């Protein structure tokens, strides 16, 4: 089933055994990564074996951490469509433009991937109560898998989060705490309660398996493109688990000998009002400084600082990618353009990738004959509050 070998600290290389619950590295406090026995996988699975499997992310189960198939909590996450965006492409006069539509995941967002895997694995290791600080989508996804798995879910969200996200969690039986202040205040409160009441902390990068769920986007891109990869991937970056996860997936696929093409240039998109990764990238820094007074309509991008910053920056540089900031105004224009040329009602984070694409093309960073994938990370239906003012409802 799973070929996990061991866990390793992304910073100091400390090795930990995989069959116990861990949060951060026990020596230096940085994120842990999961390593697999790729030699064994290479001997026992072929690319072609994957093709006939069910269309969800568990089709890559050898490269995921759950040991017993009975412990998989599956609501159909992953294997989202990779859409050749000919409508949008025509409007932009660009032929090879694709959209990976993560809005079609359970709970309507990309967060289902990470939390399906992390909650399944935590439950397999005996966890009964899980906790998460979130701006919305991660909380909804964790609540769903906890409900399905019979775990108790505790969610901490900033008080000003749109009601959609609160309702979603409550409906699925989570205990919701609305916290005054920013996501950082939520993180502190969640961590404090998790320690006191012995709940498992599912914060981004603070347990090793959400990244494993997110990396499946990388496998899917390869599989859906005939085991080749695009020239450029543009991804809306908050914590950066998607970018780090996909890069890990590509390295694993290369080591398995399943892909031969060169790896894509990875692009992180952030909002101009919260762009710590863009700033650190441009300054050539290894770590990002926390962004003061972060604010944007794209809640998923409103992350003033992340413990995985050095992993995101490393991915951008190693892939010869770049980082781009866009304005909320550009994002709103882009939501409208993707919706009415392509029929995909996208979220603001997803629209940010189109705004970045336009900027990069103007600069000549993307050439006409290249293949580009944009990520729409959630359905626009979760964000109708953005339209309320203009449409007067
Ligand atoms: C969480 C989130 C992101 C950012 O994801 P990371 O991989 O953590 O950078 C982007 N878009 C949406 C809609 C999200 O919910």
CSV table of C-alpha atoms and ligand atoms in Angstrom, one decimal:
chain,number,residue,atom,x,y,z
A,1,UNK,CA,0.0,0.0,0.0
A,2,UNK,CA,2.3,2.8,1.2
A,3,UNK,CA,6.0,2.9,0.8
A,4,UNK,CA,6.9,5.5,3.4
A,5,UNK,CA,10.5,5.1,4.5
A,6,UNK,CA,11.0,7.8,7.2
A,7,UNK,CA,10.5,11.4,8.0
A,8,UNK,CA,13.2,14.0,7.7
A,9,UNK,CA,13.6,17.6,8.9
A,10,UNK,CA,13.7,19.9,5.9
A,11,UNK,CA,16.2,22.1,7.7
A,12,UNK,CA,18.6,20.0,9.9
A,13,UNK,CA,18.1,16.6,8.4
A,14,UNK,CA,17.0,15.0,11.7
A,15,UNK,CA,15.4,11.6,10.9
A,16,UNK,CA,12.2,10.4,12.6
A,17,UNK,CA,10.3,7.2,12.5
A,18,UNK,CA,7.1,7.4,10.4
A,19,UNK,CA,4.7,5.4,12.5
A,20,UNK,CA,4.3,8.0,15.3
A,21,UNK,CA,2.6,11.3,15.5
A,22,UNK,CA,4.9,14.3,14.9
A,23,UNK,CA,4.4,18.0,14.4
A,24,UNK,CA,7.6,19.9,13.8
A,25,UNK,CA,11.2,18.7,14.0
A,26,UNK,CA,12.0,17.8,17.5
A,27,UNK,CA,15.5,19.4,17.3
A,28,UNK,CA,15.1,22.6,15.3
A,29,UNK,CA,11.3,23.2,15.1
A,30,UNK,CA,11.2,23.3,11.3
A,31,UNK,CA,8.8,21.4,9.0
A,32,UNK,CA,9.2,17.6,8.5
A,33,UNK,CA,9.1,16.0,5.1
A,34,UNK,CA,8.1,12.4,4.1
A,35,UNK,CA,10.5,10.2,2.2
A,36,UNK,CA,9.5,7.1,0.4
A,37,UNK,CA,11.4,4.0,-0.7
A,38,UNK,CA,11.4,4.9,-4.4
A,39,UNK,CA,13.5,1.9,-5.4
A,40,UNK,CA,10.9,-0.5,-4.1
A,41,UNK,CA,8.1,1.5,-5.7
A,42,UNK,CA,10.0,1.5,-9.0
A,43,UNK,CA,10.1,-2.3,-8.8
A,44,UNK,CA,6.5,-2.9,-7.8
A,45,UNK,CA,4.5,-0.2,-9.8
A,46,UNK,CA,4.6,1.0,-13.4
A,47,UNK,CA,3.1,4.3,-14.7
A,48,UNK,CA,0.6,2.3,-16.7
A,49,UNK,CA,-0.7,0.6,-13.5
A,50,UNK,CA,-2.0,4.0,-12.3
A,51,UNK,CA,-4.1,4.7,-15.4
A,52,UNK,CA,-6.9,2.3,-14.7
A,53,UNK,CA,-7.4,3.4,-11.1
A,54,UNK,CA,-10.3,5.4,-9.6
A,55,UNK,CA,-10.2,9.1,-10.4
A,56,UNK,CA,-9.2,10.5,-7.0
A,57,UNK,CA,-5.8,11.3,-5.4
A,58,UNK,CA,-5.5,7.9,-3.8
A,59,UNK,CA,-4.6,6.4,-7.2
A,60,UNK,CA,-1.1,7.3,-6.1
A,61,UNK,CA,-1.4,5.5,-2.8
A,62,UNK,CA,2.1,4.0,-2.9
A,63,UNK,CA,3.4,7.6,-2.7
A,64,UNK,CA,1.1,8.6,0.1
A,65,UNK,CA,1.4,7.9,3.9
A,66,UNK,CA,-1.7,5.9,4.8
A,67,UNK,CA,-0.7,2.3,5.6
A,68,UNK,CA,-4.1,0.5,5.6
A,69,UNK,CA,-6.6,1.2,2.8
A,70,UNK,CA,-9.5,0.9,5.3
A,71,UNK,CA,-8.2,4.1,6.9
A,72,UNK,CA,-8.6,6.2,3.8
A,73,UNK,CA,-11.2,8.9,4.2
A,74,UNK,CA,-12.2,9.5,0.6
A,75,UNK,CA,-14.9,12.0,-0.6
A,76,UNK,CA,-13.6,12.0,-4.2
A,77,UNK,CA,-10.8,14.5,-3.7
A,78,UNK,CA,-8.2,15.1,-6.4
A,79,UNK,CA,-8.0,14.1,-10.1
A,80,UNK,CA,-9.6,17.5,-10.9
A,81,UNK,CA,-9.9,18.3,-14.6
A,82,UNK,CA,-7.0,20.0,-16.4
A,83,UNK,CA,-9.0,22.2,-18.8
A,84,UNK,CA,-7.5,23.4,-22.1
A,85,UNK,CA,-8.6,27.0,-21.7
A,86,UNK,CA,-9.3,27.8,-25.3
A,87,UNK,CA,-11.9,30.4,-24.5
A,88,UNK,CA,-9.7,32.4,-22.3
A,89,UNK,CA,-6.7,31.6,-24.6
A,90,UNK,CA,-8.5,33.1,-27.6
A,91,UNK,CA,-9.2,36.3,-25.7
A,92,UNK,CA,-5.5,36.5,-24.7
A,93,UNK,CA,-4.2,35.2,-28.1
A,94,UNK,CA,-2.3,32.4,-26.3
A,95,UNK,CA,-2.7,28.8,-27.5
A,96,UNK,CA,-1.4,26.5,-24.8
A,97,UNK,CA,-3.1,27.8,-21.7
A,98,UNK,CA,-4.6,25.3,-19.2
A,99,UNK,CA,-6.5,25.7,-16.0
A,100,UNK,CA,-6.3,23.0,-13.3
A,101,UNK,CA,-9.7,23.5,-11.7
A,102,UNK,CA,-9.4,22.7,-8.0
A,103,UNK,CA,-12.8,24.3,-7.3
A,104,UNK,CA,-14.2,20.8,-8.2
A,105,UNK,CA,-12.8,19.2,-5.1
A,106,UNK,CA,-15.0,18.2,-2.1
A,107,UNK,CA,-15.7,21.4,0.0
A,108,UNK,CA,-15.0,23.4,-3.2
A,109,UNK,CA,-11.3,24.0,-2.7
A,110,UNK,CA,-7.8,22.8,-3.0
A,111,UNK,CA,-7.6,22.3,0.8
A,112,UNK,CA,-9.5,19.0,0.5
A,113,UNK,CA,-6.3,17.4,-0.8
A,114,UNK,CA,-4.1,18.1,2.1
A,115,UNK,CA,-6.7,17.5,4.7
A,116,UNK,CA,-8.0,14.2,3.3
A,117,UNK,CA,-4.5,12.8,3.6
A,118,UNK,CA,-3.6,14.5,6.9
A,119,UNK,CA,-6.9,13.6,8.7
A,120,UNK,CA,-6.8,10.0,7.4
A,121,UNK,CA,-3.2,9.5,8.6
A,122,UNK,CA,-3.8,11.2,12.0
A,123,UNK,CA,-6.8,9.0,12.5
A,124,UNK,CA,-4.8,5.9,11.5
A,125,UNK,CA,-2.3,6.9,14.2
A,126,UNK,CA,-5.0,7.1,16.9
A,127,UNK,CA,-6.0,10.8,16.9
A,128,UNK,CA,-9.5,11.6,18.1
A,129,UNK,CA,-9.5,15.5,18.1
A,130,UNK,CA,-8.1,17.8,15.5
A,131,UNK,CA,-7.5,21.5,15.5
A,132,UNK,CA,-6.8,24.1,12.9
A,133,UNK,CA,-6.4,27.9,12.5
A,134,UNK,CA,-7.7,29.0,9.1
A,135,UNK,CA,-9.1,31.8,7.0
A,136,UNK,CA,-11.8,29.5,5.7
A,137,UNK,CA,-11.1,26.8,3.2
A,138,UNK,CA,-8.8,24.7,5.3
A,139,UNK,CA,-11.3,24.8,8.2
A,140,UNK,CA,-14.1,23.6,5.9
A,141,UNK,CA,-12.0,20.8,4.5
A,142,UNK,CA,-10.8,19.6,7.9
A,143,UNK,CA,-14.4,19.7,9.3
A,144,UNK,CA,-15.6,17.5,6.4
A,145,UNK,CA,-12.9,14.8,6.8
A,146,UNK,CA,-13.2,14.9,10.6
A,147,UNK,CA,-17.0,14.5,10.3
A,148,UNK,CA,-16.6,11.5,7.9
A,149,UNK,CA,-13.9,9.9,10.1
A,150,UNK,CA,-15.8,10.5,13.4
A,151,UNK,CA,-13.2,12.9,14.8
A,152,UNK,CA,-14.0,16.0,16.8
A,153,UNK,CA,-13.0,19.2,14.9
A,154,UNK,CA,-11.9,22.5,16.5
A,155,UNK,CA,-11.7,25.5,14.2
A,156,UNK,CA,-10.2,29.0,14.8
A,157,UNK,CA,-11.0,31.7,12.3
A,158,UNK,CA,-10.6,35.5,12.3
A,159,UNK,CA,-13.9,37.2,13.3
A,160,UNK,CA,-14.1,39.0,9.9
A,161,UNK,CA,-14.1,35.8,7.8
A,162,UNK,CA,-17.1,35.6,5.3
A,163,UNK,CA,-20.1,33.8,6.8
A,164,UNK,CA,-20.0,31.1,4.1
A,165,UNK,CA,-16.9,29.6,5.7
A,166,UNK,CA,-18.3,29.7,9.2
A,167,UNK,CA,-21.6,28.0,8.2
A,168,UNK,CA,-19.8,25.3,6.3
A,169,UNK,CA,-17.8,24.2,9.5
A,170,UNK,CA,-20.8,24.4,11.8
A,171,UNK,CA,-22.9,22.3,9.4
A,172,UNK,CA,-20.3,19.6,9.6
A,173,UNK,CA,-20.2,19.5,13.3
A,174,UNK,CA,-17.0,21.5,14.0
A,175,UNK,CA,-16.7,23.7,17.1
A,176,UNK,CA,-15.9,27.1,15.7
A,177,UNK,CA,-14.1,29.9,17.6
A,178,UNK,CA,-14.1,33.3,16.0
A,179,UNK,CA,-10.9,35.1,17.2
A,180,UNK,CA,-10.4,38.8,17.3
A,181,UNK,CA,-7.4,39.9,15.2
A,182,UNK,CA,-5.5,38.2,12.4
A,183,UNK,CA,-4.7,34.6,11.5
A,184,UNK,CA,-1.7,34.9,13.7
A,185,UNK,CA,-4.0,35.4,16.7
A,186,UNK,CA,-5.9,32.3,15.6
A,187,UNK,CA,-2.7,30.3,15.4
A,188,UNK,CA,-1.7,31.3,18.9
A,189,UNK,CA,-5.1,30.4,20.4
A,190,UNK,CA,-5.3,27.1,18.5
A,191,UNK,CA,-1.8,26.1,19.6
A,192,UNK,CA,-2.5,27.0,23.2
A,193,UNK,CA,-5.8,25.0,23.3
A,194,UNK,CA,-4.3,22.1,21.4
A,195,UNK,CA,-1.5,21.8,24.1
A,196,UNK,CA,-4.0,22.2,27.0
A,197,UNK,CA,-6.6,19.7,25.7
A,198,UNK,CA,-4.2,17.4,23.8
A,199,UNK,CA,-5.7,17.9,20.4
A,200,UNK,CA,-3.6,17.3,17.2
A,201,UNK,CA,-2.5,20.5,15.6
A,202,UNK,CA,-3.2,20.5,11.8
A,203,UNK,CA,-1.7,23.9,11.1
A,204,UNK,CA,0.0,24.3,7.7
A,205,UNK,CA,3.5,22.8,7.5
A,206,UNK,CA,3.2,21.9,11.3
A,207,UNK,CA,2.5,18.3,10.5
A,208,UNK,CA,4.0,16.4,7.6
A,209,UNK,CA,1.0,15.1,5.6
A,210,UNK,CA,-0.9,18.1,4.2
A,211,UNK,CA,2.0,18.7,1.8
A,212,UNK,CA,1.7,15.0,0.8
A,213,UNK,CA,-1.9,15.6,-0.2
A,214,UNK,CA,-1.1,18.7,-2.1
A,215,UNK,CA,1.8,17.2,-4.0
A,216,UNK,CA,-0.7,15.0,-5.8
A,217,UNK,CA,-1.5,18.0,-8.0
A,218,UNK,CA,2.0,17.5,-9.4
A,219,UNK,CA,1.4,13.8,-10.2
A,220,UNK,CA,-1.9,14.6,-11.8
A,221,UNK,CA,-0.4,17.3,-14.1
A,222,UNK,CA,2.2,14.8,-15.3
A,223,UNK,CA,-0.4,12.1,-15.8
A,224,UNK,CA,-2.9,14.3,-17.5
A,225,UNK,CA,-0.3,15.7,-19.9
A,226,UNK,CA,0.9,12.3,-20.9
A,227,UNK,CA,3.8,12.1,-18.4
A,228,UNK,CA,5.2,15.4,-19.6
A,229,UNK,CA,5.1,18.7,-17.7
A,230,UNK,CA,4.2,22.3,-18.8
A,231,UNK,CA,6.8,25.0,-19.2
A,232,UNK,CA,5.3,27.2,-16.5
A,233,UNK,CA,3.0,26.7,-13.5
A,234,UNK,CA,1.4,29.8,-11.9
A,235,UNK,CA,0.1,29.2,-8.4
A,236,UNK,CA,-1.5,31.5,-5.9
A,237,UNK,CA,0.7,31.3,-2.9
A,238,UNK,CA,-0.3,31.7,0.7
A,239,UNK,CA,1.6,29.2,2.9
A,240,UNK,CA,3.1,27.7,-0.2
A,241,UNK,CA,2.3,24.1,0.4
A,242,UNK,CA,1.1,23.7,-3.1
A,243,UNK,CA,4.3,24.9,-4.7
A,244,UNK,CA,6.5,22.9,-2.3
A,245,UNK,CA,4.4,19.8,-2.7
A,246,UNK,CA,4.3,19.9,-6.5
A,247,UNK,CA,8.1,20.4,-6.6
A,248,UNK,CA,8.5,17.4,-4.3
A,249,UNK,CA,6.2,15.4,-6.6
A,250,UNK,CA,8.2,16.3,-9.7
A,251,UNK,CA,11.5,15.2,-8.0
A,252,UNK,CA,9.9,11.9,-7.0
A,253,UNK,CA,8.6,11.3,-10.5
A,254,UNK,CA,12.1,12.0,-11.9
A,255,UNK,CA,13.7,9.6,-9.5
A,256,UNK,CA,11.1,7.0,-10.4
A,257,UNK,CA,12.0,7.5,-14.1
A,258,UNK,CA,8.3,8.3,-14.9
A,259,UNK,CA,9.0,11.7,-16.4
A,260,UNK,CA,11.8,12.7,-18.8
A,261,UNK,CA,10.8,16.2,-19.7
A,262,UNK,CA,12.5,19.2,-18.0
A,263,UNK,CA,10.7,20.5,-14.9
A,264,UNK,CA,8.5,23.6,-15.1
A,265,UNK,CA,9.3,27.1,-13.9
A,266,UNK,CA,7.3,27.7,-10.8
A,267,UNK,CA,5.6,31.1,-10.3
A,268,UNK,CA,4.3,32.2,-6.9
A,269,UNK,CA,1.5,34.9,-7.1
A,270,UNK,CA,0.6,37.0,-4.1
A,271,UNK,CA,-1.4,40.1,-3.4
A,272,UNK,CA,0.4,43.5,-3.4
A,273,UNK,CA,-1.1,44.0,0.0
A,274,UNK,CA,0.5,40.8,1.4
A,275,UNK,CA,3.6,39.8,-0.5
A,276,UNK,CA,6.2,38.5,1.9
A,277,UNK,CA,7.5,35.8,-0.5
A,278,UNK,CA,7.7,38.2,-3.5
A,279,UNK,CA,9.7,40.6,-1.5
A,280,UNK,CA,12.1,38.0,-0.1
A,281,UNK,CA,12.5,36.5,-3.6
A,282,UNK,CA,13.3,39.9,-5.1
A,283,UNK,CA,15.8,40.7,-2.3
A,284,UNK,CA,17.5,37.3,-2.7
A,285,UNK,CA,16.8,36.4,0.9
A,286,UNK,CA,16.5,32.8,2.2
A,287,UNK,CA,13.7,33.6,4.7
A,288,UNK,CA,10.8,36.1,4.4
A,289,UNK,CA,10.1,39.0,6.8
A,290,UNK,CA,6.6,39.0,8.3
A,291,UNK,CA,4.3,41.4,6.3
A,292,UNK,CA,2.8,44.1,8.5
A,293,UNK,CA,-1.0,44.7,8.2
A,294,UNK,CA,-1.7,42.1,5.6
A,295,UNK,CA,-5.0,42.5,3.8
A,296,UNK,CA,-6.5,41.3,0.5
A,297,UNK,CA,-9.8,40.1,-0.9
A,298,UNK,CA,-8.0,36.8,-1.6
A,299,UNK,CA,-8.1,35.3,1.9
A,300,UNK,CA,-6.0,32.3,0.9
A,301,UNK,CA,-3.2,34.7,0.1
A,302,UNK,CA,-3.5,36.7,3.3
A,303,UNK,CA,-0.5,34.9,5.0
A,304,UNK,CA,1.8,37.5,6.6
A,305,UNK,CA,4.5,34.9,7.4
A,306,UNK,CA,5.0,31.1,7.1
A,307,UNK,CA,7.3,28.6,8.7
A,308,UNK,CA,7.9,27.0,5.3
A,309,UNK,CA,9.0,30.3,3.6
A,310,UNK,CA,12.5,29.0,2.9
A,311,UNK,CA,11.1,25.9,1.2
A,312,UNK,CA,8.9,28.1,-1.1
A,313,UNK,CA,11.8,30.4,-1.9
A,314,UNK,CA,14.1,27.4,-2.6
A,315,UNK,CA,11.5,25.9,-5.0
A,316,UNK,CA,11.1,29.2,-6.9
A,317,UNK,CA,14.9,29.5,-7.3
A,318,UNK,CA,15.7,25.9,-8.1
A,319,UNK,CA,13.0,25.8,-10.8
A,320,UNK,CA,14.2,29.1,-12.3
A,321,UNK,CA,10.8,30.5,-11.6
A,322,UNK,CA,9.7,33.9,-10.2
A,323,UNK,CA,7.3,35.6,-7.8
A,324,UNK,CA,4.7,38.2,-8.8
A,325,UNK,CA,2.4,40.6,-6.8
A,326,UNK,CA,-0.9,41.7,-8.2
A,327,UNK,CA,-3.5,44.2,-7.0
A,328,UNK,CA,-7.1,43.4,-5.7
A,329,UNK,CA,-8.4,45.4,-8.6
A,330,UNK,CA,-6.5,43.3,-11.2
A,331,UNK,CA,-7.9,40.2,-9.3
A,332,UNK,CA,-11.5,41.4,-9.6
A,333,UNK,CA,-11.1,42.1,-13.4
A,334,UNK,CA,-9.5,38.7,-13.8
A,335,UNK,CA,-12.4,36.8,-12.0
A,336,UNK,CA,-14.8,38.4,-14.5
A,337,UNK,CA,-12.6,37.5,-17.5
A,338,UNK,CA,-12.1,33.9,-16.6
A,339,UNK,CA,-15.8,33.5,-15.9
A,340,UNK,CA,-17.1,35.0,-19.0
A,341,UNK,CA,-14.6,33.7,-21.5
A,342,UNK,CA,-14.1,30.3,-20.1
A,343,UNK,CA,-17.2,29.4,-18.0
A,344,UNK,CA,-15.2,28.8,-14.9
A,345,UNK,CA,-16.5,30.9,-12.0
A,346,UNK,CA,-13.1,31.2,-10.2
A,347,UNK,CA,-12.1,32.3,-6.8
A,348,UNK,CA,-10.0,35.5,-6.3
A,349,UNK,CA,-6.8,33.5,-5.6
A,350,UNK,CA,-7.3,31.6,-8.9
A,351,UNK,CA,-7.9,34.9,-10.7
A,352,UNK,CA,-4.7,36.2,-9.4
A,353,UNK,CA,-2.8,33.7,-11.5
A,354,UNK,CA,-4.4,35.2,-14.7
A,355,UNK,CA,-3.4,38.7,-13.6
A,356,UNK,CA,0.2,37.4,-13.0
A,357,UNK,CA,0.2,35.6,-16.4
A,358,UNK,CA,-0.7,38.9,-18.2
A,359,UNK,CA,2.1,40.7,-16.4
A,360,UNK,CA,4.7,38.1,-17.1
A,361,UNK,CA,3.7,37.9,-20.8
A,362,UNK,CA,3.9,41.7,-21.1
A,363,UNK,CA,7.5,41.4,-19.7
A,364,UNK,CA,8.3,38.7,-22.2
A,365,UNK,CA,9.0,36.2,-19.3
A,366,UNK,CA,6.5,33.8,-20.9
A,367,UNK,CA,7.0,33.2,-24.7
A,368,UNK,CA,4.1,32.6,-27.2
A,369,UNK,CA,4.8,29.0,-27.8
A,370,UNK,CA,5.1,27.9,-24.2
A,371,UNK,CA,2.6,25.8,-22.3
A,372,UNK,CA,1.2,27.4,-19.1
A,373,UNK,CA,-1.0,26.0,-16.3
A,374,UNK,CA,-3.0,28.3,-14.0
A,375,UNK,CA,-4.4,27.0,-10.8
A,376,UNK,CA,-8.0,27.9,-9.8
A,377,UNK,CA,-7.8,26.9,-6.2
A,378,UNK,CA,-11.5,27.2,-5.2
A,379,UNK,CA,-14.9,27.7,-6.6
A,380,UNK,CA,-16.2,31.3,-6.9
A,381,UNK,CA,-19.4,30.2,-5.2
A,382,UNK,CA,-17.6,30.6,-1.9
A,383,UNK,CA,-16.9,34.3,-2.6
A,384,UNK,CA,-20.2,35.8,-3.6
A,385,UNK,CA,-19.7,38.5,-0.9
A,386,UNK,CA,-17.2,40.1,-3.3
A,387,UNK,CA,-20.0,40.8,-5.7
A,388,UNK,CA,-22.6,42.0,-3.2
A,389,UNK,CA,-21.7,45.7,-3.5
A,390,UNK,CA,-21.7,46.0,-7.3
A,391,UNK,CA,-24.8,43.9,-7.8
A,392,UNK,CA,-26.7,45.4,-4.9
A,393,UNK,CA,-28.1,42.2,-3.4
B,1,LIG,C1,-5.0,28.0,0.9
B,1,LIG,C2,-5.4,28.6,-0.4
B,1,LIG,C3,-4.4,29.0,-1.3
B,1,LIG,C4,-2.9,28.9,-0.9
B,1,LIG,O1,-2.4,27.6,-0.8
B,1,LIG,P1,-1.0,27.3,-0.4
B,1,LIG,O2,-0.7,26.0,-1.1
B,1,LIG,O3,-1.0,27.1,1.1
B,1,LIG,O4,-0.1,28.4,-0.7
B,1,LIG,C5,-4.8,29.5,-2.5
B,1,LIG,N1,-6.1,29.6,-2.8
B,1,LIG,C6,-7.1,29.2,-2.0
B,1,LIG,C7,-8.5,29.3,-2.4
B,1,LIG,C8,-6.7,28.7,-0.8
B,1,LIG,O5,-7.7,28.3,0.1
